[in-house]
Amino acid sequence: MIADLLTLGIAVLILLGSPGPAPMALAGIGAAYGPRRGLPFLIGLIVAAGIVMLLSSLGVAALLSASASVRVFLQIIAAGYILFLALRVYRGAGGPEGAAASKVPGFFDGFILNLINPKAYAAFAAIFASFGIRHSDPAVSAMMTAGVTFLLLCLIDAIWLAAGGFFKRLTNDPSWGKSIRAAFAVMMAAAGLYSLTRL
């Protein structure tokens, strides 16, 4: 059991916690608006992740793998949405003009981002297929794997948001703010565009 938990934890960290569109969005929003104002976005991501986890366990991930055109369409939509969020982070609340120009990405933005991201479906499918906690009852195995994965995901995503928040003080400084927001926006855009290369 301990070995299974350790293996699952490492897999979740690599598949769901490595820099990608959602983690970069969390860090960028934390830097532009602060962790407290980024909480609705975080909650949206997490709620959608729970739905994606359920759908993946029901076979939607296999359907996406089998249908290249649906997968490509969703990946292009997800990458476009990341670019849209990156622009909002860049124009974020670093000063009076930024606060007026851009509304904080909220629950709906986070929810949509994870719900249309084929990478999330693939990651959950891989976790359940290869890194599940072994138990004599498959239903118990699936529930334990889902519970541990969900708790780790919540922790990892909260850390990404808090890590971005570390830069919040600097983004309020006119001499640093625009550059830091631009850096996070570029990292978000790069993560979104990189996902297109993996179609």
Short mmCIF file of N, CA and C in Angstrom, two decimals, residues 5 30-31 81 83 108 119 129 147-149 151 163-164 173 179 181 189 193:
data_model
loop_
_atom_site.label_atom_id
_atom_site.label_comp_id
_atom_site.label_asym_id
_atom_site.label_seq_id
_atom_site.Cartn_x
_atom_site.Cartn_y
_atom_site.Cartn_z
N LEU A 5 1.01 4.13 -2.86
CA LEU A 5 0.77 5.55 -2.58
C LEU A 5 1.92 6.41 -3.07
N GLY A 30 -2.01 34.25 -9.74
CA GLY A 30 -1.50 34.57 -8.41
C GLY A 30 -0.59 35.78 -8.44
N ALA A 31 0.26 35.86 -9.47
CA ALA A 31 1.20 36.99 -9.59
C ALA A 31 0.48 38.28 -9.96
N TYR A 81 -7.90 29.27 -25.51
CA TYR A 81 -8.41 29.78 -24.22
C TYR A 81 -7.25 30.17 -23.31
N LEU A 83 -4.36 31.27 -24.34
CA LEU A 83 -3.85 32.55 -24.86
C LEU A 83 -4.73 33.71 -24.40
N PHE A 108 -15.63 30.32 -13.56
CA PHE A 108 -16.00 29.84 -14.89
C PHE A 108 -14.77 29.64 -15.77
N LYS A 119 -5.50 17.09 -22.39
CA LYS A 119 -4.35 16.61 -21.61
C LYS A 119 -4.82 16.14 -20.22
N ALA A 129 -5.09 3.85 -15.13
CA ALA A 129 -4.68 2.63 -15.82
C ALA A 129 -3.36 2.07 -15.30
N GLY A 147 -9.55 9.40 -4.68
CA GLY A 147 -9.46 10.25 -3.48
C GLY A 147 -8.07 10.82 -3.27
N VAL A 148 -7.07 9.96 -3.37
CA VAL A 148 -5.68 10.41 -3.17
C VAL A 148 -5.28 11.38 -4.28
N THR A 149 -5.65 11.05 -5.52
CA THR A 149 -5.31 11.91 -6.66
C THR A 149 -5.94 13.29 -6.50
N LEU A 151 -6.98 14.83 -3.71
CA LEU A 151 -6.36 15.58 -2.62
C LEU A 151 -5.00 16.15 -3.03
N ALA A 163 2.59 30.17 -5.21
CA ALA A 163 3.91 30.50 -5.78
C ALA A 163 3.82 31.74 -6.65
N GLY A 164 2.76 31.84 -7.44
CA GLY A 164 2.56 33.05 -8.24
C GLY A 164 2.34 34.25 -7.35
N ASP A 173 4.63 47.07 -8.28
CA ASP A 173 5.68 48.06 -8.50
C ASP A 173 5.73 48.37 -10.01
N SER A 179 6.69 43.76 -16.47
CA SER A 179 7.62 42.72 -16.91
C SER A 179 7.28 41.37 -16.32
N ARG A 181 4.28 40.36 -15.14
CA ARG A 181 3.03 39.89 -15.74
C ARG A 181 3.27 39.39 -17.17
N ALA A 189 1.25 31.24 -22.43
CA ALA A 189 1.08 31.10 -23.88
C ALA A 189 1.96 29.96 -24.40
N LEU A 193 0.68 26.74 -26.39
CA LEU A 193 1.17 26.43 -27.74
C LEU A 193 1.92 25.09 -27.76
#
